[in-house]
Short mmCIF file of C-alpha atoms and ligand atoms in Angstrom, two decimals:
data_model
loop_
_atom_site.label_atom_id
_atom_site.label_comp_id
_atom_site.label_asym_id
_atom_site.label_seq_id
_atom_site.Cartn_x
_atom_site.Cartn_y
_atom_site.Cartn_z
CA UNK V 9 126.83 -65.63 161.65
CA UNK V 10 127.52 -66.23 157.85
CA UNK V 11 125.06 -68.33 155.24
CA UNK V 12 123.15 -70.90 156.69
CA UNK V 13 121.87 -74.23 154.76
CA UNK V 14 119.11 -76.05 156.74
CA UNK V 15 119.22 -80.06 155.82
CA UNK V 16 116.03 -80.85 155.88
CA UNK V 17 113.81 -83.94 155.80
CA UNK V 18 111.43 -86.95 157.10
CA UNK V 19 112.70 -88.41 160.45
CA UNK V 20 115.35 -91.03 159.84
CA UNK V 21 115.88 -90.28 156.45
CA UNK V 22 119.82 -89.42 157.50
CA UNK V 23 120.37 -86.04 157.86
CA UNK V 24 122.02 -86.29 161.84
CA UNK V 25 124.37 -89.07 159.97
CA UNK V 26 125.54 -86.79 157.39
CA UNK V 27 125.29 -84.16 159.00
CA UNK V 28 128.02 -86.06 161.72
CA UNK V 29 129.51 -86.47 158.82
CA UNK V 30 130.66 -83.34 157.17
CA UNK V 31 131.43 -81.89 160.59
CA UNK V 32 132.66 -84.72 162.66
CA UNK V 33 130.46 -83.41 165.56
CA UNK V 34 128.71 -86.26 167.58
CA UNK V 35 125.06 -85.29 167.18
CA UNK V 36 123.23 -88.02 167.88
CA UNK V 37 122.04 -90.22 165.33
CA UNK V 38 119.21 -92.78 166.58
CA UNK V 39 117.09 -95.25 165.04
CA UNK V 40 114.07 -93.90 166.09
CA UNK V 41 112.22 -90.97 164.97
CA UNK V 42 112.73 -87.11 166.16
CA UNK V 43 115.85 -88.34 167.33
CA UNK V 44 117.39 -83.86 166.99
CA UNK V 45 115.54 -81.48 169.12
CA UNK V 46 118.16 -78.83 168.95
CA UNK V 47 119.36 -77.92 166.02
CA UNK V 48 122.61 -78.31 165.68
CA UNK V 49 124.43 -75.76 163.60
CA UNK V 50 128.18 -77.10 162.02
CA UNK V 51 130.39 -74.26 160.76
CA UNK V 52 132.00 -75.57 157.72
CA UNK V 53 135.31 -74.99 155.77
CA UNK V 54 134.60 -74.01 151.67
CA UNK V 55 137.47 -75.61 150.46
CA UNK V 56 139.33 -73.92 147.52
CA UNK V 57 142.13 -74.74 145.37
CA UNK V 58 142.41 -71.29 144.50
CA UNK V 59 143.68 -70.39 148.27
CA UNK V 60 146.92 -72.99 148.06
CA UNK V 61 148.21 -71.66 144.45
CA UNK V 62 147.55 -67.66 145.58
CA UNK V 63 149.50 -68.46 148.71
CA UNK V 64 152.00 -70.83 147.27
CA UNK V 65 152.93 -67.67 144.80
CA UNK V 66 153.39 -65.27 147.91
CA UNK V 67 154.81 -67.88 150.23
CA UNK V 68 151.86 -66.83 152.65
CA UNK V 69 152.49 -68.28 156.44
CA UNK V 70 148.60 -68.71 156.82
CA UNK V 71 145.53 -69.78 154.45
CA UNK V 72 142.09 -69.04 155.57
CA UNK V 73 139.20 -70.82 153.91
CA UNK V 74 136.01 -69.23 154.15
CA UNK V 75 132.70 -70.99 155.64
CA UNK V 76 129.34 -71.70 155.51
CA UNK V 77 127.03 -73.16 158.38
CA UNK V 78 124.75 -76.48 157.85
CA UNK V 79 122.22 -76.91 160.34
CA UNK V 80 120.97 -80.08 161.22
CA UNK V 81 117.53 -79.51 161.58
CA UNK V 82 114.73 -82.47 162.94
CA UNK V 83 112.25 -84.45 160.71
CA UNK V 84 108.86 -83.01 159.83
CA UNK V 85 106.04 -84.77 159.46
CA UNK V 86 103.03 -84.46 157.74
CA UNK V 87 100.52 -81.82 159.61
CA UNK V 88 103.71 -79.70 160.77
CA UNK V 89 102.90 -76.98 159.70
CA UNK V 90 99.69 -76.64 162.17
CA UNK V 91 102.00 -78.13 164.51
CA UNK V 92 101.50 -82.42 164.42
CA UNK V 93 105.58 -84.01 165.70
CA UNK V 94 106.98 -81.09 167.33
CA UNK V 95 106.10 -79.10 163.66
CA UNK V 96 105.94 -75.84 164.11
CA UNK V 97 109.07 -75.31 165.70
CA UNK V 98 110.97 -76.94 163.35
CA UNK V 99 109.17 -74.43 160.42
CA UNK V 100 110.73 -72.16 162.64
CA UNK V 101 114.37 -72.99 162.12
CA UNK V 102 114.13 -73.79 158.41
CA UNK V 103 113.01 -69.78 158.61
CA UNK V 104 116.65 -69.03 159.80
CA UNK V 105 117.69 -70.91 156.99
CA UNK V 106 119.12 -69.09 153.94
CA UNK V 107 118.88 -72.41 151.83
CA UNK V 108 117.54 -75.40 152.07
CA UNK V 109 119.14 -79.18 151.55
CA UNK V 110 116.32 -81.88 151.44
CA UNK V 111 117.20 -84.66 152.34
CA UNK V 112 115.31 -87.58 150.72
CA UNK V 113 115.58 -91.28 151.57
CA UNK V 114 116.31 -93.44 149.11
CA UNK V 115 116.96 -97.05 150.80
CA UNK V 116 115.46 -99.75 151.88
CA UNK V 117 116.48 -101.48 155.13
CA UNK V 118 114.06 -103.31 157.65
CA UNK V 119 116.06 -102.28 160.52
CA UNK V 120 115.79 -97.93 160.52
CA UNK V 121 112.20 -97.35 160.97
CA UNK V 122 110.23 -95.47 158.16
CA UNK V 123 107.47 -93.12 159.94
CA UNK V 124 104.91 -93.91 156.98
CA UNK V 125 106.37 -97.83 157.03
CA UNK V 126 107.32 -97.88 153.73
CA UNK V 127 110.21 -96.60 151.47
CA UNK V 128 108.66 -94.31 148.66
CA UNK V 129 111.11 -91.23 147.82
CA UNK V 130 108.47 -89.38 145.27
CA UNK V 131 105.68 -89.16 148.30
CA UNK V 132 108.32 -88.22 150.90
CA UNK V 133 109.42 -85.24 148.76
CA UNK V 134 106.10 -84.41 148.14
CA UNK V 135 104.84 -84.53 152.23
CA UNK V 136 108.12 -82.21 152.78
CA UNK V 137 107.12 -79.63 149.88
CA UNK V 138 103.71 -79.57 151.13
CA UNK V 139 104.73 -78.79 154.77
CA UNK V 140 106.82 -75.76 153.68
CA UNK V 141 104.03 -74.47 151.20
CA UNK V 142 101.05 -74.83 153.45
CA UNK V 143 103.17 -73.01 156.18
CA UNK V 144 103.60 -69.74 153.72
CA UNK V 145 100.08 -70.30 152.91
CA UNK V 146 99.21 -69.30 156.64
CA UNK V 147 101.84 -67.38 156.78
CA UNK V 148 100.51 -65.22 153.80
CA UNK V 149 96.50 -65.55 155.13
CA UNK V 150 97.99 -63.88 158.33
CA UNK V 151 98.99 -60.81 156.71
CA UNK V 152 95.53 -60.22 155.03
CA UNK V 153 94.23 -61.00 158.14
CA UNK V 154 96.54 -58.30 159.69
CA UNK V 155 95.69 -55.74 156.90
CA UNK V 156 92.49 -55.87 157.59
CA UNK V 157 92.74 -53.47 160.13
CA UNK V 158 95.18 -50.97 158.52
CA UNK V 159 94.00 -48.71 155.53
CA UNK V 160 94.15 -51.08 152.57
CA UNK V 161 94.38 -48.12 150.40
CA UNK V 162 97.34 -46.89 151.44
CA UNK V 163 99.20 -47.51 147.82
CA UNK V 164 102.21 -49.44 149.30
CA UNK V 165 99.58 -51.88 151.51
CA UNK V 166 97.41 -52.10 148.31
CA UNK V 167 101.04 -53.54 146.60
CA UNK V 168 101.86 -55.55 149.31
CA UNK V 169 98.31 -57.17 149.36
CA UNK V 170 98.45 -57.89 145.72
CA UNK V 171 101.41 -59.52 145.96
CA UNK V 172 100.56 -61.63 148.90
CA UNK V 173 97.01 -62.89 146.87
CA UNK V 174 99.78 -63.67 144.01
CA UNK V 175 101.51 -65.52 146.31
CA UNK V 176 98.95 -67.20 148.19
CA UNK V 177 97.15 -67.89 144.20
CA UNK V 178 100.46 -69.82 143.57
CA UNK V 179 100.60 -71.70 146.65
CA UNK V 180 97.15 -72.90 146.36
CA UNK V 181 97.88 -74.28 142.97
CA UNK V 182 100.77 -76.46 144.27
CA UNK V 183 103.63 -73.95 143.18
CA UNK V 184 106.60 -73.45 145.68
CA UNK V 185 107.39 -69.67 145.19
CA UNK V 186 110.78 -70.00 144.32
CA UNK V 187 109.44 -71.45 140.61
CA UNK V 188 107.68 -67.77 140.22
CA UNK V 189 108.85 -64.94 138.55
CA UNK V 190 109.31 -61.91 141.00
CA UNK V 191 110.44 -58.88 140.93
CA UNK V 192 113.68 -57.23 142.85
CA UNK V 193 111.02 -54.80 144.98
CA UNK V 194 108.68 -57.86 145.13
CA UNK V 195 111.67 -59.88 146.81
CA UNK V 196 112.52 -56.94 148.89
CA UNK V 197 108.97 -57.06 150.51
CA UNK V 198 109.01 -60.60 151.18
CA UNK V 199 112.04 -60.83 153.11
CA UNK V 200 110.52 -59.92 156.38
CA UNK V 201 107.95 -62.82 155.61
CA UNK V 202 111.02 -65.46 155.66
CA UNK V 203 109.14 -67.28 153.02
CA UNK V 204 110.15 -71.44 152.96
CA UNK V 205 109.46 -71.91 149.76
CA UNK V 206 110.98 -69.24 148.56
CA UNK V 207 114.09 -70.18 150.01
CA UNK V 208 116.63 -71.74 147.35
CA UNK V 209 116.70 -75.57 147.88
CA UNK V 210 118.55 -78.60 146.42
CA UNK V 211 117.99 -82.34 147.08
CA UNK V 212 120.16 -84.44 148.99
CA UNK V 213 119.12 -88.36 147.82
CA UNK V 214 120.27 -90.72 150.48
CA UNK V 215 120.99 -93.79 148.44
CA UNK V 216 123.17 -96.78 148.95
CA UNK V 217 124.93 -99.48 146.57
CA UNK V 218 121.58 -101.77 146.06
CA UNK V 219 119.92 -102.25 143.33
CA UNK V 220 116.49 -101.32 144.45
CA UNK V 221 118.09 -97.78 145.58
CA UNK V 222 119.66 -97.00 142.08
CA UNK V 223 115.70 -97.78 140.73
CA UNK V 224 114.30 -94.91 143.29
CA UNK V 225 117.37 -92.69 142.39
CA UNK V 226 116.51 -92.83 138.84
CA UNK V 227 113.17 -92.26 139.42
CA UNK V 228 113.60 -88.46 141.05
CA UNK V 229 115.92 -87.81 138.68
CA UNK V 230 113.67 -88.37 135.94
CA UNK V 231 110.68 -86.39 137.96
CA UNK V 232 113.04 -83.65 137.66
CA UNK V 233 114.48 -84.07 134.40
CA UNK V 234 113.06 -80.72 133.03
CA UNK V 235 113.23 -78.63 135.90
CA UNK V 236 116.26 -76.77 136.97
CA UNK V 237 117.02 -78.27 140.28
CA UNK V 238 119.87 -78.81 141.63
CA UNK V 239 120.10 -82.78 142.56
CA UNK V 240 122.93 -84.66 144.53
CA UNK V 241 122.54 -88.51 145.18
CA UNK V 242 125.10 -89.81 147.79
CA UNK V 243 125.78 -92.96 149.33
CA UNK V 244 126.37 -91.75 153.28
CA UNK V 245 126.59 -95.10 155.11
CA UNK V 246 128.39 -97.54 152.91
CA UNK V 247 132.19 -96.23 152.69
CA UNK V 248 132.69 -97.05 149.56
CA UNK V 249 135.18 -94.50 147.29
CA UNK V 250 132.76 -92.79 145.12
CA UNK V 251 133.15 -89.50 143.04
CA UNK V 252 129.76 -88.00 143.80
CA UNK V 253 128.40 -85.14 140.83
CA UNK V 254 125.85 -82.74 141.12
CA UNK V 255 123.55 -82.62 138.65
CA UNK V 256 122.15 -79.66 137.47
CA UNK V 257 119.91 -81.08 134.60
CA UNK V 258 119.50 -77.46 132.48
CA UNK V 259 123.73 -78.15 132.20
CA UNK V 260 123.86 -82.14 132.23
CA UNK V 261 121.17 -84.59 130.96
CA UNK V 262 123.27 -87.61 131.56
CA UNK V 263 124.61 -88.87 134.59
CA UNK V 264 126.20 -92.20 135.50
CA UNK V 265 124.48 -93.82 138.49
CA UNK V 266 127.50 -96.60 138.92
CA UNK V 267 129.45 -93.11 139.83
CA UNK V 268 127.89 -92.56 143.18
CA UNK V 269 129.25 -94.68 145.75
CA UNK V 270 131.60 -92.52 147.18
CA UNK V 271 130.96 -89.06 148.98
CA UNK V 272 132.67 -86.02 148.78
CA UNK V 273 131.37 -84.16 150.86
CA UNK V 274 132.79 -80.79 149.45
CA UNK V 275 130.19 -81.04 146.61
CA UNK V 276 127.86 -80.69 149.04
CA UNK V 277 129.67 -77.58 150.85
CA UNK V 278 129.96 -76.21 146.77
CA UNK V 279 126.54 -76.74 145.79
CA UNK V 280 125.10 -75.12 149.25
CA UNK V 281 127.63 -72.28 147.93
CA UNK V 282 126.09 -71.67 144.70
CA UNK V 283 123.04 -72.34 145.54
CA UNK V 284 122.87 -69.21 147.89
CA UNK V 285 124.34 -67.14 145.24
CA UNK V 286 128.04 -66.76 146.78
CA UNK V 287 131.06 -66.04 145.46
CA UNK V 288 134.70 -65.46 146.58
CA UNK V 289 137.07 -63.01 147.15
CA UNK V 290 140.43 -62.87 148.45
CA UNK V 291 143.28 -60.68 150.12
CA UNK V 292 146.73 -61.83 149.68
CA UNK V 293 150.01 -61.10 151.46
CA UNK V 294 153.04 -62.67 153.26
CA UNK V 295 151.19 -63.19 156.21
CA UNK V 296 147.81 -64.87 155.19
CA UNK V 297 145.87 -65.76 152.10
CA UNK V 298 142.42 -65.77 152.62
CA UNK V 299 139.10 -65.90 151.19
CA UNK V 300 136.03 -64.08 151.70
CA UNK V 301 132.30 -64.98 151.03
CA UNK V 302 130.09 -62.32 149.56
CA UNK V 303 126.88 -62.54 147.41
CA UNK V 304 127.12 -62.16 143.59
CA UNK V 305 126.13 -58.66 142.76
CA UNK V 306 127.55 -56.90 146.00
CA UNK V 307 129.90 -53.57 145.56
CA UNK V 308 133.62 -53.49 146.34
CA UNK V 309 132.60 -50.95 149.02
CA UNK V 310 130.29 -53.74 150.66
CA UNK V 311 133.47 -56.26 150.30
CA UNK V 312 135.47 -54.46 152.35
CA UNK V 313 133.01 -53.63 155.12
CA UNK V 314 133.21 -57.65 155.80
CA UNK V 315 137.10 -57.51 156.50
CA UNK V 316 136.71 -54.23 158.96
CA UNK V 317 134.00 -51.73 159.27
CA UNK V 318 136.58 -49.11 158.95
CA UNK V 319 137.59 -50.14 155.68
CA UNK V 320 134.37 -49.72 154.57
CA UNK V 321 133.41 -46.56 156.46
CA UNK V 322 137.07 -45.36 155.11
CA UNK V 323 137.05 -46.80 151.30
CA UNK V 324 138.89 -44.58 148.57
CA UNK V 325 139.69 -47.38 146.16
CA UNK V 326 140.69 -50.87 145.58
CA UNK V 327 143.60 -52.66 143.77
CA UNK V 328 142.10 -55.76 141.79
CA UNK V 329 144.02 -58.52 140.39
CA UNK V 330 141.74 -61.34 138.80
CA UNK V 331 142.52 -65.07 139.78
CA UNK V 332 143.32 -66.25 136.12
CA UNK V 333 145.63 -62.42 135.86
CA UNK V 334 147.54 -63.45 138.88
CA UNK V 335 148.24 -67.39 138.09
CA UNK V 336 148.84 -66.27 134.21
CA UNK V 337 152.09 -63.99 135.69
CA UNK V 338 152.65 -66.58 138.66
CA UNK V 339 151.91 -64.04 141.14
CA UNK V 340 154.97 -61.12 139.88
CA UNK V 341 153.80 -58.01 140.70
CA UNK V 342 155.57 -55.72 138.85
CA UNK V 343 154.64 -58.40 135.23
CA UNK V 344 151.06 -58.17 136.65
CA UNK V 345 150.87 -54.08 136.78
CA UNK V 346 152.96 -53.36 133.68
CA UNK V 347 150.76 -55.45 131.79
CA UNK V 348 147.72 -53.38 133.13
CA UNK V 349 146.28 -56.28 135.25
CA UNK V 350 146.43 -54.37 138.31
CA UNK V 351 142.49 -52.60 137.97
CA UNK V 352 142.17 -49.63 140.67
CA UNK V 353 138.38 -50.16 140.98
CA UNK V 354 135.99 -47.12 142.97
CA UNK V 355 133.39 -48.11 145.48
CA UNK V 356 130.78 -48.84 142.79
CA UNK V 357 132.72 -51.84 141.06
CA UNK V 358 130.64 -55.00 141.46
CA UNK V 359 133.16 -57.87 142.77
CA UNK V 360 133.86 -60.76 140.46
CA UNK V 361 134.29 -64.50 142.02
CA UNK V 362 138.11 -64.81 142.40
CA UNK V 363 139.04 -61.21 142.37
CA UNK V 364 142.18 -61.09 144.52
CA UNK V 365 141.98 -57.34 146.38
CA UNK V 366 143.49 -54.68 148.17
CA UNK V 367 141.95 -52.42 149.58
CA UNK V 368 142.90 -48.69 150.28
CA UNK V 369 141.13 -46.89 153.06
CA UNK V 370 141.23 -43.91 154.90
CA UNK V 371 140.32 -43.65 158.54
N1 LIG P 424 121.33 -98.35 155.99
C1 LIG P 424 121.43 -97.04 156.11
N2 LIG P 424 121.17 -96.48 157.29
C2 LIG P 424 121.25 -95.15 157.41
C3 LIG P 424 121.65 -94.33 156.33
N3 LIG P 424 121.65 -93.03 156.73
C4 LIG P 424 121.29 -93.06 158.03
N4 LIG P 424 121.07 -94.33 158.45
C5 LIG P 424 120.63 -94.76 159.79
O1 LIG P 424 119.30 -94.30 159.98
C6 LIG P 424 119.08 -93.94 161.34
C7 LIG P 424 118.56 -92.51 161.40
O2 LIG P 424 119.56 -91.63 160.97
P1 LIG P 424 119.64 -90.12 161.46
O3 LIG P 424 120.81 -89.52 160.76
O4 LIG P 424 119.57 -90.03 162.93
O5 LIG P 424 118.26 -89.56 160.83
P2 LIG P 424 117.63 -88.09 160.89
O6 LIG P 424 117.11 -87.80 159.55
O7 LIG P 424 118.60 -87.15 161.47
O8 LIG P 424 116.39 -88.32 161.88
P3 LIG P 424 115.62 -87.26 162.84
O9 LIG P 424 116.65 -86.50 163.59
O10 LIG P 424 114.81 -88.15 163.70
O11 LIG P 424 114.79 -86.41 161.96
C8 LIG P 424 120.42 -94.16 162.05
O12 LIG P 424 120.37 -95.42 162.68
C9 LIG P 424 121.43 -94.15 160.91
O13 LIG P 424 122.56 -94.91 161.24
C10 LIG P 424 121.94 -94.96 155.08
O14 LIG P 424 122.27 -94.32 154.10
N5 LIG P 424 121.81 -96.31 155.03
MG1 LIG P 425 118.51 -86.01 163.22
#
């Protein structure tokens, strides 16, 4: 299974409804608390322009979008993380999670019950943070714990205590690990430890066309105004045409509120995407374009490895035509290679987002 966002939230804040949404699976979505057991997992089309103009070019009979998986995961609560509402089980699948999209509340309506009675975004984000920080908290007392038993100075246990007191000093002082600076080796260590806060997350602000919701909106915007966080108020329930922006605030400080009111929920399905660190590739031909997920930083040797392991067990080298190269000469091959645009790239080449490839392989 590919990249996995976990949407995340309160009970009832939305998240089976949107969730619904993007995949047009019939989850059910009930007006009463802990309403998902199961989570449900939706496998998800990243749609990209880039695909139709490639294909259109080659006259390709197929076009195959690449995906990422949402899962729609049940409320916490407060206390979930030593196990209050059915908490620790639900810790459990954020942990599968490779991202996280928290979904906030931001309505008012007497009819879909609040669990704390009362609509107040700010203290809902905060019970949700909490949850996932006090859960690597134990998480990081049980390895000491653990350690205690091994030789503690052994110089790679000695590191990896260290770094879990650094962690744990963090965590006690409120900060969500993915706000501290860490090295590459430091990451590598903490991957078995499937650390929620470290996990890149985004906020999802479920907001419709009242007045009193635009007030709340505006209000976690401005709590994050000078943090980089990736923020995306939609308006799930109302059906009204809206062009809904992301908001990174580091890139944009101003954002038009009137602009929400209707979803799209690629932005979404884009933000999720960059948000895990992902970028495209493609393979072109006659018989199918189609594009290929990879993280930023991998080899061309790694890229191939996802289309067959032969390829990768096989690799010699790879032709490489750049997206921009390819539209520039509208897809002429012979234009493309005399002009030099045609890289032959060895196993070490790092993949760029949009690279179109070929790869040659020797079995
Ligand atoms: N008015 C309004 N109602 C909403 C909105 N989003 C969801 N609802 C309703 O709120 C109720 C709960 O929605 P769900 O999507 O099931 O909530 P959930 O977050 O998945 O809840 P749990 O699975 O219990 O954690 C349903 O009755 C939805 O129809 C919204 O934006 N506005
Ligand atoms: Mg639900």
């Amino acid at each position: 299974m590919g990249f996995k966002c976990g949407i995340v939230g309160l009970p009832n804040v939305g998240k089976s409804t949107l969730f619904n949404m993007m995949t047009n699976l019939q989850v059910p979505a009930e007006n009463f608390p802990f309403c998902t057991i199961k989570p449900n997992i939706g496998i998800i089309p990243v749609i990209d322009q880039r695909l139709k103009e490639i294909s259109s070019f080659l006259l390709s009979k197929k076009i195959i979008y690449t995906n990422i998986n949402f899962f729609d995961i049940a409320g916490l609560v407060k206390g979930a993380s030593t196990g209050s509402g059915l908490g620790n089980s639900f810790l459990e699948n954020i942990k599968q999670c490779n991202a996280i999209l928290h979904m906030v509340r931001c309505f008012n309506n007497d009819n879909i019950t609040h669990i704390y009675h009362n609509i107040d975004p700010e203290r809902d984000i905060d019970i949700i943070n909490m949850e996932l920080l006090l859960s690597d908290l134990s998480v990081c007392e049980k390895y000491l714990i653990k350690t205690r038993i091994i030789n503690r100075k052994l110089e790679n246990v000695k590191k990896g205590i260290n770094l879990i007191n650094f962690c744990i000093c963090n965590l006690k002082a409120g900060i969500p690990l993915r706000e501290v600076i860490l090295s590459k080796s430091d990451h590598f260590f903490l991957e078995d430890f499937k650390l929620l806060t470290l996990k890149p997350m985004m906020y999802i602000l479920n907001a419709d066309i009242h007045k009193d919701s635009k007030v709340m909106v505006t209000k976690i915007l401005s709590k994050f105004k000078d943090k980089n966080v990736t923020i995306l108020p939609l308006i799930i329930k109302n059906n009204i045409p809206i062009n809904s922006q992301s908001i990174n605030f580091l890139q944009k400080k101003t954002y038009d509120l009137d602009n929400i009111s209707n979803i799209n929920f690629y932005d979404i399905i884009r933000e999720g995407y960059k948000l895990l660190k992902l970028i495209t590739f493609f393979t072109a031909g006659p018989k199918e374009t189609r594009a290929w997920t990879l993280k930023q930083g991998a080899t061309i040797k790694k890229a191939s490895g996802l289309i067959h392991t032969d390829f990768e067990k096989g690799f010699i080298r790879a032709q490489v035509i750049s997206y921009h190269d390819f539209i520039d000469f509208k897809g002429n091959m012979r234009h493309i290679k005399l002009a030099g645009k045609m890289r032959i790239e060895g196993k070490k080449y790092i993949v760029q987002d949009g690279d179109i490839v070929n790869f040659l392989f020797n079995v």
